[in-house]
PDB file of C-alpha atoms in Angstrom:
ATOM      1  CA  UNK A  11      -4.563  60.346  -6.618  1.00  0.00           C
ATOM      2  CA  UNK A  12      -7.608  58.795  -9.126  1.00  0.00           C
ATOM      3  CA  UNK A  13      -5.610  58.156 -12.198  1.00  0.00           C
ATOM      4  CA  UNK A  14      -9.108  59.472 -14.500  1.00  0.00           C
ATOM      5  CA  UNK A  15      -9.202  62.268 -12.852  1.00  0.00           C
ATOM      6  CA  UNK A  16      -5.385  62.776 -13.311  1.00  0.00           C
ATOM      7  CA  UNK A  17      -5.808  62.916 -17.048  1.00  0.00           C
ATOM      8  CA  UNK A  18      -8.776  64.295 -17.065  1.00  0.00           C
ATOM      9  CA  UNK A  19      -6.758  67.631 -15.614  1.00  0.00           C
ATOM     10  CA  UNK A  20      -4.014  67.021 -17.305  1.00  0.00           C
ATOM     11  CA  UNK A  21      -6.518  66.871 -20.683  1.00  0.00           C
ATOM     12  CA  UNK A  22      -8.246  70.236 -19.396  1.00  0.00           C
ATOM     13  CA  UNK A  23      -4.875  72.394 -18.906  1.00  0.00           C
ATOM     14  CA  UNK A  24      -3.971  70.773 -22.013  1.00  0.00           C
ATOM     15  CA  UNK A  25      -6.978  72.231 -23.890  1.00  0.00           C
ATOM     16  CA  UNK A  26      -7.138  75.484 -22.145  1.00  0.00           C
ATOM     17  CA  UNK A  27      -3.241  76.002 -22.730  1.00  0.00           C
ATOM     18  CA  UNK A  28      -3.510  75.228 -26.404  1.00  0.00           C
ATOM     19  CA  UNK A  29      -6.740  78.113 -27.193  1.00  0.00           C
ATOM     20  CA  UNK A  30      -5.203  80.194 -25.005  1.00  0.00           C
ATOM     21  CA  UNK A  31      -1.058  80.473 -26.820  1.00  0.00           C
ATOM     22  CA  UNK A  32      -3.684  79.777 -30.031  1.00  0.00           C
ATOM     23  CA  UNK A  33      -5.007  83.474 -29.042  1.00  0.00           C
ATOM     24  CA  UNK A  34      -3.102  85.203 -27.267  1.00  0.00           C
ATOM     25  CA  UNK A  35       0.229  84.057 -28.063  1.00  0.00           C
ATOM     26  CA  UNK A  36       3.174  82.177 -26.211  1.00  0.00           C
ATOM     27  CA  UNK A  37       4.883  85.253 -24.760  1.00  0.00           C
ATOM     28  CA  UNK A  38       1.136  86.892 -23.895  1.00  0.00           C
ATOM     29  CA  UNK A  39      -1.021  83.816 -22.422  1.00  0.00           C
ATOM     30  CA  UNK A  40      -0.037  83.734 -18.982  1.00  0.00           C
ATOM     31  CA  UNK A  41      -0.254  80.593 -17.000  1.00  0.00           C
ATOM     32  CA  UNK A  42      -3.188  82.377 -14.513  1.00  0.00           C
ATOM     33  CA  UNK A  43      -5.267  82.850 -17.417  1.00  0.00           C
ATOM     34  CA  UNK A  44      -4.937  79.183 -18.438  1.00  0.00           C
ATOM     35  CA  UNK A  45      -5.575  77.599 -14.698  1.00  0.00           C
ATOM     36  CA  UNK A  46      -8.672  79.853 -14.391  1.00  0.00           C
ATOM     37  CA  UNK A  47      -9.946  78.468 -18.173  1.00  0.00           C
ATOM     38  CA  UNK A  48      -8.980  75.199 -17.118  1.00  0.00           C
ATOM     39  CA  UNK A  49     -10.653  75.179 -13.319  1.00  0.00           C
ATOM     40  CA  UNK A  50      -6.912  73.948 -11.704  1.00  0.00           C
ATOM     41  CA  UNK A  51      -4.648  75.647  -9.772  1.00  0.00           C
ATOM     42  CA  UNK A  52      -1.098  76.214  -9.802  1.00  0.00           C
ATOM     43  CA  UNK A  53       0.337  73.479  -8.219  1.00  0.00           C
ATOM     44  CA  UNK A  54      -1.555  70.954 -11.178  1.00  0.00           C
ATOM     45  CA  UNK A  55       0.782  72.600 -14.141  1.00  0.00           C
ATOM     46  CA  UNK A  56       3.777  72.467 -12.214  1.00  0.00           C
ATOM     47  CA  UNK A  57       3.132  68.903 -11.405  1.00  0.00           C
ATOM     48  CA  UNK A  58       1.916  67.679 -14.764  1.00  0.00           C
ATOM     49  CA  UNK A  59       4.304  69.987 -17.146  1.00  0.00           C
ATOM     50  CA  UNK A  60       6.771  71.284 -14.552  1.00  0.00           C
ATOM     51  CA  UNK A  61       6.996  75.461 -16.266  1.00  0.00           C
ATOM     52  CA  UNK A  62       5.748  77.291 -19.030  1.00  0.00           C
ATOM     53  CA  UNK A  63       8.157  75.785 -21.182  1.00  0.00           C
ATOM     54  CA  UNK A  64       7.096  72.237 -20.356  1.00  0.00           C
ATOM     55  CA  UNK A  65       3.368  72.627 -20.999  1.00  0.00           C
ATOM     56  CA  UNK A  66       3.972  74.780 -24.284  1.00  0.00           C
ATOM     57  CA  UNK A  67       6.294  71.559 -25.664  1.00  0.00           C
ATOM     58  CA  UNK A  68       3.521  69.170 -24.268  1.00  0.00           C
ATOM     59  CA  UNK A  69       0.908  71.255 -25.893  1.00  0.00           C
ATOM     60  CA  UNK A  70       2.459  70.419 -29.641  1.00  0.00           C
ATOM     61  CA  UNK A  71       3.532  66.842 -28.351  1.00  0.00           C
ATOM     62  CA  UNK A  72      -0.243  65.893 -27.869  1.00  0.00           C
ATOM     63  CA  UNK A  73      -0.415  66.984 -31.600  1.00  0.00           C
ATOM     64  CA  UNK A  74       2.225  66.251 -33.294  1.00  0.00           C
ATOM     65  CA  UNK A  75       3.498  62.625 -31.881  1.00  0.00           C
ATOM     66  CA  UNK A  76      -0.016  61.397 -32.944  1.00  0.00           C
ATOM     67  CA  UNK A  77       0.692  63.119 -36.445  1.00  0.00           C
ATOM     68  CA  UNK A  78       4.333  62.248 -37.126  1.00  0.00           C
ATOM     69  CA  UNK A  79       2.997  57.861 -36.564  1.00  0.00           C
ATOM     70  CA  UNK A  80       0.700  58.246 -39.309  1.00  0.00           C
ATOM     71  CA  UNK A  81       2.780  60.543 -41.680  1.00  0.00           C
ATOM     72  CA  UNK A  82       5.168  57.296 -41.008  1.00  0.00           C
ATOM     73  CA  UNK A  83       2.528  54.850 -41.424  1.00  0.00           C
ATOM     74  CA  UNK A  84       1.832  56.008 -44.938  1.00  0.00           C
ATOM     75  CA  UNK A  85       5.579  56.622 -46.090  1.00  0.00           C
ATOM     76  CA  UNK A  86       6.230  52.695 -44.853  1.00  0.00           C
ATOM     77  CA  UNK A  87       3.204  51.814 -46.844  1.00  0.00           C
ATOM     78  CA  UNK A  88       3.702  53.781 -49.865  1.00  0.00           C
ATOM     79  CA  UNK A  89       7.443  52.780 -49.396  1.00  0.00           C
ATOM     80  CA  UNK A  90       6.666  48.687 -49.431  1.00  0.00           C
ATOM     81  CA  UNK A  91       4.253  49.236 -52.449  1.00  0.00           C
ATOM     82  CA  UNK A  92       7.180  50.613 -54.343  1.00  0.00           C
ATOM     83  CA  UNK A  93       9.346  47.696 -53.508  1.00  0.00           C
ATOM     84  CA  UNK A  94      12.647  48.363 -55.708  1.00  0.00           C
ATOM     85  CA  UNK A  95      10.933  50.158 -57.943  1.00  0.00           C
ATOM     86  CA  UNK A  96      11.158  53.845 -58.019  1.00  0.00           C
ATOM     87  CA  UNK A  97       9.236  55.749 -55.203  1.00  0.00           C
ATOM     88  CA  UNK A  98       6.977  57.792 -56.857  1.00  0.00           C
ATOM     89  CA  UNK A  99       6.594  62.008 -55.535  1.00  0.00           C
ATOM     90  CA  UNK A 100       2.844  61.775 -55.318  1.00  0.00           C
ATOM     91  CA  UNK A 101       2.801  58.965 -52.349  1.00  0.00           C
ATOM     92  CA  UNK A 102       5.839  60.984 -50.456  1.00  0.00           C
ATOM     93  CA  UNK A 103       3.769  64.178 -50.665  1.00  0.00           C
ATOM     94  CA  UNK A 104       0.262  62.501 -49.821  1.00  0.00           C
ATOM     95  CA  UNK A 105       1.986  60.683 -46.579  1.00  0.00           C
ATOM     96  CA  UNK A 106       3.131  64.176 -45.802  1.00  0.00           C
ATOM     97  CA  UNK A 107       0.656  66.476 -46.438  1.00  0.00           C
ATOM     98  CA  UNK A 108      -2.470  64.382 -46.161  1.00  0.00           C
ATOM     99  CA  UNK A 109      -2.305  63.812 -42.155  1.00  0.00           C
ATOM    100  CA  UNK A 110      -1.699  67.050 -41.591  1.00  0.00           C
ATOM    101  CA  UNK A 111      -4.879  68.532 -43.669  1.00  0.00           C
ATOM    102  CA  UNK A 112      -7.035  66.071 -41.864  1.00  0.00           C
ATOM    103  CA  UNK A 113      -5.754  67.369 -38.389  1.00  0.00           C
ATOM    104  CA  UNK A 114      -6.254  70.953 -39.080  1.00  0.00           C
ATOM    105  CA  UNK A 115      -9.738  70.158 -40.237  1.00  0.00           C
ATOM    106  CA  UNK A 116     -10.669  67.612 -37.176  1.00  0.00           C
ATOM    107  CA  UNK A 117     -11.930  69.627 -33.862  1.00  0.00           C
ATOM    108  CA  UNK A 118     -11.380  66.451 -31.830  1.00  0.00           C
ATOM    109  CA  UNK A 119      -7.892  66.729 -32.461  1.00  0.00           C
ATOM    110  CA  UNK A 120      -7.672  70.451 -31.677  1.00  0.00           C
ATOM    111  CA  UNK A 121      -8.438  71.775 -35.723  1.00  0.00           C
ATOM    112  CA  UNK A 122      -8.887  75.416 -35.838  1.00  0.00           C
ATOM    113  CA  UNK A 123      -6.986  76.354 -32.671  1.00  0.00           C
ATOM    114  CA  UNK A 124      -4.232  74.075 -32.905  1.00  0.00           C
ATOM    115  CA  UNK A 125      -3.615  75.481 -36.593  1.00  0.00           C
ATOM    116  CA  UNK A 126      -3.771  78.335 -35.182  1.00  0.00           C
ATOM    117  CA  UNK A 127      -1.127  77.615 -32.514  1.00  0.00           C
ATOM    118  CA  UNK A 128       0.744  76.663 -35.622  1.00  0.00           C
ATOM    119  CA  UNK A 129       0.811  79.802 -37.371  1.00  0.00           C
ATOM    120  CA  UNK A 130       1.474  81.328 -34.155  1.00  0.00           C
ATOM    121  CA  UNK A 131       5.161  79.433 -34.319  1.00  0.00           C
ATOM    122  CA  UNK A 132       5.022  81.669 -37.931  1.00  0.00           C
ATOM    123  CA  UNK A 133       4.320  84.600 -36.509  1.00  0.00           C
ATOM    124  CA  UNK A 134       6.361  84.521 -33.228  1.00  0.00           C
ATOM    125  CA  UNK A 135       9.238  82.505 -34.009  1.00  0.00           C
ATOM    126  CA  UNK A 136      11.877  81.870 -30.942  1.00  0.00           C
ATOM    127  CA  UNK A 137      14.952  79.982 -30.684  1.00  0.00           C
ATOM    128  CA  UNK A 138      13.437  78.175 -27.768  1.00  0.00           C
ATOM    129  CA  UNK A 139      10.388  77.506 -30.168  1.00  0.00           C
ATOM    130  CA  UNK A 140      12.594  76.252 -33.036  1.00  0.00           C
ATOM    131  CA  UNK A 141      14.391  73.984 -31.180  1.00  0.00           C
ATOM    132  CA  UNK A 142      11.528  71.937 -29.568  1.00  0.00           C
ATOM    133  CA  UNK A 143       9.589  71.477 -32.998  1.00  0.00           C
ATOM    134  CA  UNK A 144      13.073  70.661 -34.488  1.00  0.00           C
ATOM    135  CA  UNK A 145      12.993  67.706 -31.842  1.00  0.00           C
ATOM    136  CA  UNK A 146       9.570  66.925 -31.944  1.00  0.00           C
ATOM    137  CA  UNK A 147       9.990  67.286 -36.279  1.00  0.00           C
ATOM    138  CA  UNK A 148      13.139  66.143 -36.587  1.00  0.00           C
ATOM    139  CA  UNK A 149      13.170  62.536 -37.254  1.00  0.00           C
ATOM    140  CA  UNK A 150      10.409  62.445 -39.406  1.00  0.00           C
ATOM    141  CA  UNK A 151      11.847  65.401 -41.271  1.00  0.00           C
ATOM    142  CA  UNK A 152      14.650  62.944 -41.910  1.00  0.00           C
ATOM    143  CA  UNK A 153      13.175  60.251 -43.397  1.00  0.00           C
ATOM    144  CA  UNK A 154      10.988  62.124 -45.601  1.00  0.00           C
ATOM    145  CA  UNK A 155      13.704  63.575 -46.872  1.00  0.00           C
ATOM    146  CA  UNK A 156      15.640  60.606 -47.637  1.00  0.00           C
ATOM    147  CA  UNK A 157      12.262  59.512 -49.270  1.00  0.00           C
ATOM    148  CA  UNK A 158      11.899  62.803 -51.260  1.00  0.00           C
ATOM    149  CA  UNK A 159      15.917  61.971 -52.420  1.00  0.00           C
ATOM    150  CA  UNK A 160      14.306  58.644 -53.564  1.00  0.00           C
ATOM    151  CA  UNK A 161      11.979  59.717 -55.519  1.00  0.00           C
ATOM    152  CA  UNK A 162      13.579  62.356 -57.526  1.00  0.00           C
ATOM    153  CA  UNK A 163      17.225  61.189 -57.458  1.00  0.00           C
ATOM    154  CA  UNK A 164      18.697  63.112 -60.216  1.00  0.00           C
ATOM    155  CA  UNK A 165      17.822  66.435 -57.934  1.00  0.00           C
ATOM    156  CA  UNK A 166      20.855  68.309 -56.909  1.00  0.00           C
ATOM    157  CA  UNK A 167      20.871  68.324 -52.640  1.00  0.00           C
ATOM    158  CA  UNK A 168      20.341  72.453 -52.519  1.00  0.00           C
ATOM    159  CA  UNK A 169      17.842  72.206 -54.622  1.00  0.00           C
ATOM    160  CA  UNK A 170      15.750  69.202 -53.024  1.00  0.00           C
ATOM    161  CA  UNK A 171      15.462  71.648 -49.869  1.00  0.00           C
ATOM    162  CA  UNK A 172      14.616  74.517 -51.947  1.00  0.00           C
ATOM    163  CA  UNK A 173      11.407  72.423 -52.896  1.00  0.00           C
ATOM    164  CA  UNK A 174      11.110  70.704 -49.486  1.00  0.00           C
ATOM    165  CA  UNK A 175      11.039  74.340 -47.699  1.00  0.00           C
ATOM    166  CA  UNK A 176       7.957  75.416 -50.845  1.00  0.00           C
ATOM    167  CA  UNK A 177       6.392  72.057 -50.143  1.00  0.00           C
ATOM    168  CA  UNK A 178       6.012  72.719 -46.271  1.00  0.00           C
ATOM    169  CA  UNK A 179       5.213  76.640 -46.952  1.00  0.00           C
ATOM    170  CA  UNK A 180       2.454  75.600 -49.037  1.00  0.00           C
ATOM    171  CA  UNK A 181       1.256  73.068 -46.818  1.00  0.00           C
ATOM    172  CA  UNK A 182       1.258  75.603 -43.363  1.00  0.00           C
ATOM    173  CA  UNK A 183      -0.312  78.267 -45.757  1.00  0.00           C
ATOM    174  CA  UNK A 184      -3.075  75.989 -46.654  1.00  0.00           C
ATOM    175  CA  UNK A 185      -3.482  75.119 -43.041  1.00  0.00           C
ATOM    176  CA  UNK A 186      -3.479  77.724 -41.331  1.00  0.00           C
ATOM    177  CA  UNK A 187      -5.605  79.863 -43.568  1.00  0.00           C
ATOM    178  CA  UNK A 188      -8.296  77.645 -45.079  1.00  0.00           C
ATOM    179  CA  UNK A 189     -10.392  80.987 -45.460  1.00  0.00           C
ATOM    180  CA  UNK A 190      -9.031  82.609 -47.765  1.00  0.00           C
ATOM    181  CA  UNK A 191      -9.738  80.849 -51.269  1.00  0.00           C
ATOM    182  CA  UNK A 192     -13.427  80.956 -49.572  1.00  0.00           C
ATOM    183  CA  UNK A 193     -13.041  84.727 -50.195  1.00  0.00           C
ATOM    184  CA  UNK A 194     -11.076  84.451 -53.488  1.00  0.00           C
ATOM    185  CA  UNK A 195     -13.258  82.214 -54.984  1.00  0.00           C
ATOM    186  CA  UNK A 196     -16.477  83.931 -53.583  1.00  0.00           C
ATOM    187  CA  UNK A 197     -17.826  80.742 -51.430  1.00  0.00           C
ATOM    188  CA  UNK A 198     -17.357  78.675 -54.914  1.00  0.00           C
ATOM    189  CA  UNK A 199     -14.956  76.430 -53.210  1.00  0.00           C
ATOM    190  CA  UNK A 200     -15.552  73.964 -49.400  1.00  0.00           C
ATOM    191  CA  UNK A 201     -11.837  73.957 -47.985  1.00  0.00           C
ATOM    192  CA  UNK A 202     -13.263  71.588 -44.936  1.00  0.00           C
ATOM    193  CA  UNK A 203     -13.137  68.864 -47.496  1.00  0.00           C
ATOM    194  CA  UNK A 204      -9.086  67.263 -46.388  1.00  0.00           C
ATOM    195  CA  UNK A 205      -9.292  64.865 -48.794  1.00  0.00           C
ATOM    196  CA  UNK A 206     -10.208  67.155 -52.138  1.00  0.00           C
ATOM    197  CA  UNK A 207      -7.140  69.814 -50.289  1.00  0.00           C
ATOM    198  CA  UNK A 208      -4.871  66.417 -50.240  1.00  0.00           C
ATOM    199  CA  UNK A 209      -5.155  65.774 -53.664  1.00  0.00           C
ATOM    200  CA  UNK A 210      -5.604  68.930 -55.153  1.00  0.00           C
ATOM    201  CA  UNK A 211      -2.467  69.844 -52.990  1.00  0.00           C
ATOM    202  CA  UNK A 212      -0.288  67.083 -54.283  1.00  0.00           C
ATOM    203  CA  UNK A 213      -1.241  67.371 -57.550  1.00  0.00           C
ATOM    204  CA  UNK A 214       0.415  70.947 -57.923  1.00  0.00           C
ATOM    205  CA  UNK A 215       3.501  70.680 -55.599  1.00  0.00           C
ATOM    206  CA  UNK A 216       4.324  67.184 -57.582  1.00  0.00           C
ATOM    207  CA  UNK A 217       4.781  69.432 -60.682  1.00  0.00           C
ATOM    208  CA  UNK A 218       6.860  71.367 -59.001  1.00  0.00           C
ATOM    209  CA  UNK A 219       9.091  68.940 -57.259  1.00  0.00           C
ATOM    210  CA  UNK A 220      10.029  67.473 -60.854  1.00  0.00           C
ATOM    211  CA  UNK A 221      10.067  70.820 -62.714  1.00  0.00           C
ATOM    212  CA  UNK A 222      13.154  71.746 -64.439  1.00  0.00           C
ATOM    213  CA  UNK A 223      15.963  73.287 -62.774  1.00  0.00           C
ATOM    214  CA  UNK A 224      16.005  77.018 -62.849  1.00  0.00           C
ATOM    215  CA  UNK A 225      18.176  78.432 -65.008  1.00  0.00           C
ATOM    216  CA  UNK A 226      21.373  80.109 -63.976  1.00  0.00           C
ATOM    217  CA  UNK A 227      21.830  83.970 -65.029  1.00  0.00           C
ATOM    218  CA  UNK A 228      24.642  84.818 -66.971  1.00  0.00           C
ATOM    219  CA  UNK A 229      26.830  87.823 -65.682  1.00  0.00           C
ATOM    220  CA  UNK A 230      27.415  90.078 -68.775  1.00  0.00           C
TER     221      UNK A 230
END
């Protein structure tokens, strides 16, 4: 078999896998309708991805392993420039969030429908689903979480997470749905622009990361 055109198949089902879950869903997109978008038969997904299951995890792999090295990149670099000192919030949020703006808004690395595809783990959440982004997430969920304990050290655990979980909701919101301040904002605002969403984005959830704790109510 000629290695090129190995991968190119492999990059076709790849492509025609990830528009088609992007639209129709994981449960909906059937793996005819992807072989006839992607000119294959069969036999090509079961020898490249093996099931269903195997091409939907390769699918966020091609994504996400790409993502997750340069999310790490910048939390080793922001990381070394703090040295001992203390790790400022700002460079753990920019390593985190900045990556992952540029992604959604690069169509060579699947933009619009692999955001999409995103919001479709949202929408349609499975156990099956949760458990391959918790492997394909996990590590890197790790370590910026040791960085975000770092950087704000006098933050009870529970309420670390609390902020981590509003940190990635923002994040997948602004992803997923870049037009919608388009139509609050009446056209006033580009969202395409990654690096004006980066720093806007870290701006605000900084504050929040070091706001004050809430205060506890007081049964009467």
């Amino acid at each position: 078999m000629d290695p090129l055109s190995d991968i190119d198949t492999k990059s076709r089902i790849l492509d025609a896998a990830e528009r088609a879950f992007a639209d129709a869903g994981f449960a909906a997109a059937s793996l005819r309708h992807i072989i006839a978008a992607a000119k294959v038969n069969l036999a090509a997904v079961h020898y490249h991805f093996g099931s269903k299951e195997g091409l939907i995890e390769a699918v966020f792999a091609r994504r996400i392993k790409p993502l997750n090295e340069e999310r790490l990149a910048l939390l080793d670099a922001a990381e070394k420039r703090a040295g001992s000192r203390a790790l400022p919030v700002t460079g753990v949020l920019a390593a985190m969030i900045g990556p992952a703006l540029r992604l959604s808004r690069d169509e060579t690395r699947g933009g619009a429908a692999f955001t999409r595809l995103l919001g479709r783990t949202l929408a349609e959440p499975t156990p099956g689903l949760q458990s391959m982004l918790q492997r394909q997430f996990g590590d890197v969920i790790a370590r910026f979480t040791a960085a975000f304990r770092r950087a704000l050290p006098r933050l009870p655990e529970g309420e670390l997470f609390w902020r981590i979980h509003f940190v990635v909701g923002a994040m997948a919101h602004t992803m997923c749905d870049p037009q919608n301040l388009r139509l609050m904002s009446r056209d006033l605002r580009d969202p395409a622009d990654a690096g004006d969403l980066t720093r806007r984005l870290v701006n605000f959830l900084a504050a929040g990361m070091r706001a004050p704790l809430p205060k506890r109510r007081t049964r009467k």
